[in-house]
PDB file of C-alpha atoms in Angstrom:
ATOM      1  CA  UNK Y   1     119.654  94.934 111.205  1.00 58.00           C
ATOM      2  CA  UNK Y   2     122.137  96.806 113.021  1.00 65.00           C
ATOM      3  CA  UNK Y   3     122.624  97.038 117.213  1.00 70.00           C
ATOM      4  CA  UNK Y   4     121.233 100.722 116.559  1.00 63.00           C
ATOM      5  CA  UNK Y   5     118.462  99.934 115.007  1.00 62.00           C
ATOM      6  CA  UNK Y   6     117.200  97.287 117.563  1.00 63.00           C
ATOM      7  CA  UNK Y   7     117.591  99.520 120.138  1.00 62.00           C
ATOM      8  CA  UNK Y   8     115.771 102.507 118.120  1.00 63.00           C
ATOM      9  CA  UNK Y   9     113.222 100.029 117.576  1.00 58.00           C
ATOM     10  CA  UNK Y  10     112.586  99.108 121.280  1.00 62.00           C
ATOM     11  CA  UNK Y  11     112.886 102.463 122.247  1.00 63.00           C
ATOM     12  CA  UNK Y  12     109.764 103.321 119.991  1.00 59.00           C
ATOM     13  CA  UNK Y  13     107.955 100.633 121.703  1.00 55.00           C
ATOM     14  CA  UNK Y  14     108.749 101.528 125.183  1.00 64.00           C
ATOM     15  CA  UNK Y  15     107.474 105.460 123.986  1.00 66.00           C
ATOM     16  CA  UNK Y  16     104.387 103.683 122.337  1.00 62.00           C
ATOM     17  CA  UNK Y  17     103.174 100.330 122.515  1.00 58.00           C
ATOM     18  CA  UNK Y  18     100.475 100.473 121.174  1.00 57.00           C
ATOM     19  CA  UNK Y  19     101.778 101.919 118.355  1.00 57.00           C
ATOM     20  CA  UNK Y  20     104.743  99.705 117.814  1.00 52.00           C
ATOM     21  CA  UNK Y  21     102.893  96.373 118.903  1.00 56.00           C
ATOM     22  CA  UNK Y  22     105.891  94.131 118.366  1.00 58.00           C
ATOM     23  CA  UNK Y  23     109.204  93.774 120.466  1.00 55.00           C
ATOM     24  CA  UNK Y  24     110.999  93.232 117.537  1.00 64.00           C
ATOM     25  CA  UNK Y  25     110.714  94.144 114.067  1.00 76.00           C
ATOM     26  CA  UNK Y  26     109.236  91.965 111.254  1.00 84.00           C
ATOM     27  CA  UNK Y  27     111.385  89.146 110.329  1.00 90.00           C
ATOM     28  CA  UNK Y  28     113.015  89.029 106.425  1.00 94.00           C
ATOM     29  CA  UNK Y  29     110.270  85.396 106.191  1.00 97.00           C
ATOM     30  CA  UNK Y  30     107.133  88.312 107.182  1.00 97.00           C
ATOM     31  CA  UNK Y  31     108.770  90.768 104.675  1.00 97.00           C
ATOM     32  CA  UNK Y  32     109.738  88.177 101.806  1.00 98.00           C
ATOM     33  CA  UNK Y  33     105.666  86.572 101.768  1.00 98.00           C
ATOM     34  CA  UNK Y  34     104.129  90.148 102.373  1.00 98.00           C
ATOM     35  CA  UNK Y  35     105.886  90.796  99.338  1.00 98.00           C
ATOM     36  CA  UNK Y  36     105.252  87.824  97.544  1.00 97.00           C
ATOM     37  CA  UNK Y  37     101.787  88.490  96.137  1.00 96.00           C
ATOM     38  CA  UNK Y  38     102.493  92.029  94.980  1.00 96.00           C
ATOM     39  CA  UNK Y  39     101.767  91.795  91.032  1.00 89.00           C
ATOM     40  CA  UNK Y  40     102.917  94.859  89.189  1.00 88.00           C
ATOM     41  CA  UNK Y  41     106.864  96.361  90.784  1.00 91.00           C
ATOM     42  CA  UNK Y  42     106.821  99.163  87.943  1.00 92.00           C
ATOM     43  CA  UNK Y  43     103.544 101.162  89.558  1.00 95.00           C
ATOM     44  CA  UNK Y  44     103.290 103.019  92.530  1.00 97.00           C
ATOM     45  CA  UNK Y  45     103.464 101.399  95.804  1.00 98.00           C
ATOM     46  CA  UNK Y  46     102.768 102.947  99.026  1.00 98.00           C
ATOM     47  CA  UNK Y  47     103.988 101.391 102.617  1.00 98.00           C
ATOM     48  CA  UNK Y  48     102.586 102.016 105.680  1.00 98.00           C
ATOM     49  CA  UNK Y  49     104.515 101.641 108.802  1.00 96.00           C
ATOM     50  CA  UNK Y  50     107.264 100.997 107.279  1.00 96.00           C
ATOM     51  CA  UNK Y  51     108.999 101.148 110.934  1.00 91.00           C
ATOM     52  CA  UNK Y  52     112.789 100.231 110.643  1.00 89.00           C
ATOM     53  CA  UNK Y  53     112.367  99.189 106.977  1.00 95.00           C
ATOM     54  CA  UNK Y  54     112.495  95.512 106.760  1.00 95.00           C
ATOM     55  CA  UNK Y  55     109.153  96.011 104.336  1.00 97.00           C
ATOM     56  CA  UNK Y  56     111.123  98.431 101.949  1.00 98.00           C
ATOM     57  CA  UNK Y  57     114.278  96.310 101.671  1.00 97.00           C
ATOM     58  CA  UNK Y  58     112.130  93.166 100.315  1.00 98.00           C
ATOM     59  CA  UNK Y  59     110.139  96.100  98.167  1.00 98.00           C
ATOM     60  CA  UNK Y  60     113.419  97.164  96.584  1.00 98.00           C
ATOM     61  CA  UNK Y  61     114.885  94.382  96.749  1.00 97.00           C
ATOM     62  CA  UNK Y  62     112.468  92.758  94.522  1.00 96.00           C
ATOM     63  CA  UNK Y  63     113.045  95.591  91.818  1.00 96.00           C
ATOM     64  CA  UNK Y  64     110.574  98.399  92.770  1.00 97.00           C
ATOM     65  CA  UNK Y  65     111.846 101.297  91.923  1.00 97.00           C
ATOM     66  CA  UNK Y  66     112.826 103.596  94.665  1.00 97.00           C
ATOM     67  CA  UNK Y  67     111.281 107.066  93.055  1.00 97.00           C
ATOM     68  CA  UNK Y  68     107.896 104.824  92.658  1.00 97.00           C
ATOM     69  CA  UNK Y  69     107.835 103.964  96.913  1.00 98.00           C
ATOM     70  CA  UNK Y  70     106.518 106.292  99.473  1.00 98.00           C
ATOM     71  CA  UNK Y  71     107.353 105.539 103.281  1.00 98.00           C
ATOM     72  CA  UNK Y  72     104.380 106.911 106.064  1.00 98.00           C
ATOM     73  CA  UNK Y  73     105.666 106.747 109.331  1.00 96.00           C
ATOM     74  CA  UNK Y  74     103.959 108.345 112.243  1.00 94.00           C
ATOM     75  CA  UNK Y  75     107.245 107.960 114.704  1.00 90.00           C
ATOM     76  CA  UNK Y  76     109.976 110.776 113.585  1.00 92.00           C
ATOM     77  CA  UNK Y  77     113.063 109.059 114.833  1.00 89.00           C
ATOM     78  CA  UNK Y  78     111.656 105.423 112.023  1.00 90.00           C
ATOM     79  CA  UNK Y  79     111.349 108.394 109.740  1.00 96.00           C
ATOM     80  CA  UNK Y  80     114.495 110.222 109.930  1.00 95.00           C
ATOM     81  CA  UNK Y  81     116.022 105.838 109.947  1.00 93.00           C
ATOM     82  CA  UNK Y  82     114.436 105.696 106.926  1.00 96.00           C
ATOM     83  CA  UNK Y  83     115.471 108.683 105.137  1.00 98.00           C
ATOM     84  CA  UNK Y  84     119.371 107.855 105.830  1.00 96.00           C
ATOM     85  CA  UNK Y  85     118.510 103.844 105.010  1.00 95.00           C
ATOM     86  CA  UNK Y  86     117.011 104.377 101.621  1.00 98.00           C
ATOM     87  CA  UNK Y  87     118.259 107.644  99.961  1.00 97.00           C
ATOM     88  CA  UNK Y  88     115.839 108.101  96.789  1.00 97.00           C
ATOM     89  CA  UNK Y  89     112.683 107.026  98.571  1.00 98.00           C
ATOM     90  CA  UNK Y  90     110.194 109.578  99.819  1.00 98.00           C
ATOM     91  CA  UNK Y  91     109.882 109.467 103.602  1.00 98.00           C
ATOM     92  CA  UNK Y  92     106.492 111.282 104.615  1.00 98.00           C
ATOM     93  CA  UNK Y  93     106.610 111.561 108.493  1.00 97.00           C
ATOM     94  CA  UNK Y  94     102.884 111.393 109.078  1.00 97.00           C
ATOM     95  CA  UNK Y  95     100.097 109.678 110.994  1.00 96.00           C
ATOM     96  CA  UNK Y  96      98.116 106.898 108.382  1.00 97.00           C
ATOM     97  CA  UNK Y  97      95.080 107.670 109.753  1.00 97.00           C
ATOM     98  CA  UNK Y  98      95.211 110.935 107.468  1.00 98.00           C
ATOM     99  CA  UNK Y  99      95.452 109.762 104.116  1.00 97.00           C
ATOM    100  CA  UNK Y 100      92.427 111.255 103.124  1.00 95.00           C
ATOM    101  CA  UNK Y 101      93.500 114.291 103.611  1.00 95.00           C
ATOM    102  CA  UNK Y 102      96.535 114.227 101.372  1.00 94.00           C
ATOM    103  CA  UNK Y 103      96.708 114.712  97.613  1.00 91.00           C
ATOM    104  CA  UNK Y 104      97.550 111.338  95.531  1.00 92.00           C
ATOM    105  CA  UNK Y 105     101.724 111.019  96.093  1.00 96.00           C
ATOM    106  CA  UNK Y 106     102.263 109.807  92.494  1.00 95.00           C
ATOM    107  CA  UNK Y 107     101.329 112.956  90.685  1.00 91.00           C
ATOM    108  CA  UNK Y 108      97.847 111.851  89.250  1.00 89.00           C
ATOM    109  CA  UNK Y 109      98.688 108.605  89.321  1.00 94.00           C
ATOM    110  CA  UNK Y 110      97.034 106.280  92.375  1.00 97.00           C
ATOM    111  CA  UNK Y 111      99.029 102.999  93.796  1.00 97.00           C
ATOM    112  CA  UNK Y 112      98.634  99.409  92.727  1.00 97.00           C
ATOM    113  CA  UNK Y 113      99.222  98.111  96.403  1.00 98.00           C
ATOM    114  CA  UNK Y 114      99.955  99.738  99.808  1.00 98.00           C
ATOM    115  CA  UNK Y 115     102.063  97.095 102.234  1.00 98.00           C
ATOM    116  CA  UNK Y 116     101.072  98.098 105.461  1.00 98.00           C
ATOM    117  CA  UNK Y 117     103.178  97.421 108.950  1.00 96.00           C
ATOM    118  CA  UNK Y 118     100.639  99.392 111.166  1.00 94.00           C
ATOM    119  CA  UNK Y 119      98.855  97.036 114.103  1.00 90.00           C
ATOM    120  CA  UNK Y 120      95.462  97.695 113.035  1.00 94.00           C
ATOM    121  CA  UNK Y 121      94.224  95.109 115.999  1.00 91.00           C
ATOM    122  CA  UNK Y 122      96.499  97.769 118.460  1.00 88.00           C
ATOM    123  CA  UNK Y 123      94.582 100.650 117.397  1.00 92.00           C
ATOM    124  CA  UNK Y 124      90.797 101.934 118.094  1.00 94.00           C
ATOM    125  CA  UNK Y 125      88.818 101.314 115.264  1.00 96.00           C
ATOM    126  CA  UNK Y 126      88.135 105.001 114.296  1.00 97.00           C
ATOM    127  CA  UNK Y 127      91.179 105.050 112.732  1.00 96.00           C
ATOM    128  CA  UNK Y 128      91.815 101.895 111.283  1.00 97.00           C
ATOM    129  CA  UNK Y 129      88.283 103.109 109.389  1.00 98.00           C
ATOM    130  CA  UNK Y 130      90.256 105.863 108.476  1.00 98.00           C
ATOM    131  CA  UNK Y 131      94.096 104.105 107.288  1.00 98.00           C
ATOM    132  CA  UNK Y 132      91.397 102.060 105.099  1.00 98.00           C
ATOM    133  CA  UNK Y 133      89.261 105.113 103.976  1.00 98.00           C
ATOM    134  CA  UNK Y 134      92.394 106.989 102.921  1.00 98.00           C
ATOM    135  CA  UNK Y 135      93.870 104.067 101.263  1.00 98.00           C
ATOM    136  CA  UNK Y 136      90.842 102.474  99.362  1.00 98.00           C
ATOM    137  CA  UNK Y 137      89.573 106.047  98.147  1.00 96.00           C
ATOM    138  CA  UNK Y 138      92.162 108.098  97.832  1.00 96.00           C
ATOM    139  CA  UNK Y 139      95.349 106.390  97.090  1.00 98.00           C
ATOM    140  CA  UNK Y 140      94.740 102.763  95.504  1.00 97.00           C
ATOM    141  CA  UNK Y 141      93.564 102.891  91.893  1.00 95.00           C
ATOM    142  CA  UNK Y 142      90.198 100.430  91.501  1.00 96.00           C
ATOM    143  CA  UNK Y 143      91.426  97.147  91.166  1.00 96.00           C
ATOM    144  CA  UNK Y 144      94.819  97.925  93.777  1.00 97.00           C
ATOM    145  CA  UNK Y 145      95.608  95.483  96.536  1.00 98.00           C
ATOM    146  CA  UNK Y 146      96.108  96.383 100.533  1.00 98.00           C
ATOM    147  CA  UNK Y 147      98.893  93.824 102.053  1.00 98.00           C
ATOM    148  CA  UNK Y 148      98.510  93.550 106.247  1.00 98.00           C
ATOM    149  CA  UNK Y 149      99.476  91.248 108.658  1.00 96.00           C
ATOM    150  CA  UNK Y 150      98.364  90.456 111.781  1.00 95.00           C
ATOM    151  CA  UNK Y 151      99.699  88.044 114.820  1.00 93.00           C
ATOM    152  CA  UNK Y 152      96.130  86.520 115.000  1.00 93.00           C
ATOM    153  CA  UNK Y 153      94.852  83.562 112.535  1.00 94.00           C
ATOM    154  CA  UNK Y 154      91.818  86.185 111.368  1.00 96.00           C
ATOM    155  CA  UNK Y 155      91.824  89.153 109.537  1.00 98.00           C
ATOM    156  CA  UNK Y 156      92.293  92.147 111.447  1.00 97.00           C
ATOM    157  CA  UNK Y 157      89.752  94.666 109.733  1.00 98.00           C
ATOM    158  CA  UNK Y 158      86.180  93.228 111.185  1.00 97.00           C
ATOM    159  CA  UNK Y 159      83.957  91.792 108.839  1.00 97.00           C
ATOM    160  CA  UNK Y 160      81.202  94.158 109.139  1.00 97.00           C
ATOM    161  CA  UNK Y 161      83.708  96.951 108.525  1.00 97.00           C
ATOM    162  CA  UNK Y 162      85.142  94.803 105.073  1.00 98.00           C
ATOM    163  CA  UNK Y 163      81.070  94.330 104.637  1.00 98.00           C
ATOM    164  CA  UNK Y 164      80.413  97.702 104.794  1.00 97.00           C
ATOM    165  CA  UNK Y 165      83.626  99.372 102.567  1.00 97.00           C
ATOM    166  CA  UNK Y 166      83.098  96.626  99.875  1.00 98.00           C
ATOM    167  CA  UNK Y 167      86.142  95.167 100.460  1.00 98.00           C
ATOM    168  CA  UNK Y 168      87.206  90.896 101.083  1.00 98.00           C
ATOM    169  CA  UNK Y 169      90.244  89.879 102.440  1.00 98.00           C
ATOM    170  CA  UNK Y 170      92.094  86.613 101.745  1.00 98.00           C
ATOM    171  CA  UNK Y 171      94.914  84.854 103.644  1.00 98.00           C
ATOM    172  CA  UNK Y 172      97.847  84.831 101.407  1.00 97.00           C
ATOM    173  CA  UNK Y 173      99.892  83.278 103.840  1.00 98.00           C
ATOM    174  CA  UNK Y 174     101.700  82.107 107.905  1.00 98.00           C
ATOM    175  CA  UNK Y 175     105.485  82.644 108.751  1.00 98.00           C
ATOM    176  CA  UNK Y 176     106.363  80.906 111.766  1.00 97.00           C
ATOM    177  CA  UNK Y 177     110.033  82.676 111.755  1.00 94.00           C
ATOM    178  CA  UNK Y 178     108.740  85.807 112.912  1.00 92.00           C
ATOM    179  CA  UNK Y 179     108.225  87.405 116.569  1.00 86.00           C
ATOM    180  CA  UNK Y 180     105.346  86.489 116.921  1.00 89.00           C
ATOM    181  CA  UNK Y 181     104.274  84.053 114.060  1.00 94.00           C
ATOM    182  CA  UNK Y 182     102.050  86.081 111.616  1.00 96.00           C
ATOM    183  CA  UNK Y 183      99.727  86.301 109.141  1.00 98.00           C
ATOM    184  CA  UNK Y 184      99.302  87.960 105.967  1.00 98.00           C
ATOM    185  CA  UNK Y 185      96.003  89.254 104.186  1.00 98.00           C
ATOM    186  CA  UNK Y 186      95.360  90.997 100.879  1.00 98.00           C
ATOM    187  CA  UNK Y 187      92.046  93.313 101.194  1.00 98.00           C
ATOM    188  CA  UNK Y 188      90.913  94.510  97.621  1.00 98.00           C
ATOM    189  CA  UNK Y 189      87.345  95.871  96.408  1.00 98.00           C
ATOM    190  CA  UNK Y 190      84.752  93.107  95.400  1.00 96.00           C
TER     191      UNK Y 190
END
């Protein structure tokens, strides 16, 4: 990652905190096991957050194919990074918490797995319900996987809320060479 992009990346978290969570982006460790688990590269894939792209890079560079990825990023200037990074991959520059009210980005298609970079434990709860709403019934076809991570040794959707959408969540994995050590979680439907 370039000098530019560091500083692009702590200027979004000195306009947002909250929103950015992290002083430094996710290490290649975070973005190599997030990436791990994902099971089918040839269907659509959706990432959330995607921030400076670390993410997309392990997406691609495990062979998905760029015109079957779709970036949503709520900050404009991780957007606009994005676009120039990855030429061939749709950038939507757009808040997660409104996936429901989009159409499906794949045509008629839905996603096998959406790798999400957004701080669910940062954000109030109203619209981490909604990221997962939007996600689980509108975007992810029945048996699709939702990667997160977190910087906290639980999962960071509560368990009445994975009670009450039907969903479980299982640890796939720690990386201690990341800002701060994470976690990783896949969330599917029981």
């Amino acid at each position: 990652m370039s000098t530019a992009e560091k500083m692009l990346f702590l200027r979004a978290w000195l306009r947002n905190p909250r929103l950015v969570s992290a002083v430094a982006p996710s290490s290649r460790s975070l973005a190599a096991l997030i990436t791990s688990d994902i099971r089918s590269l040839d269907d659509p894939i959706i990432e959330l957050g995607p921030g400076t792209g670390v993410f997309t890079q392990a997406l691609l560079a495990r062979g998905v194919p760029r015109d079957r990825l779709v970036l949503v990023e709520a900050d404009r200037a991780f957007a606009k990074l994005l676009e120039q990074r990855f030429p061939g991959v749709r950038v939507l520059h757009m808040d997660a918490a409104h996936l429901d009210q989009t159409g499906v980005f794949f045509g008629r298609k839905k996603a096998s797995t959406i790798v999400s970079g957004i701080p669910l434990l940062s954000i109030p709860i109203e619209k981490t319900i909604a990221i997962l709403r939007g996600a689980f019934l509108r975007h992810l076809h029945a048996d699709g996987a939702l990667y997160q991570f977190t910087y906290l040794p639980r999962c960071p959707v509560p368990e009445a809320l994975l009670e009450c959408m039907g969903l479980n969540a299982v640890r796939i994995g720690f990386v201690a060479a990341n800002l701060p050590p994470a976690f990783v979680y896949r969330l599917q439907r029981n």
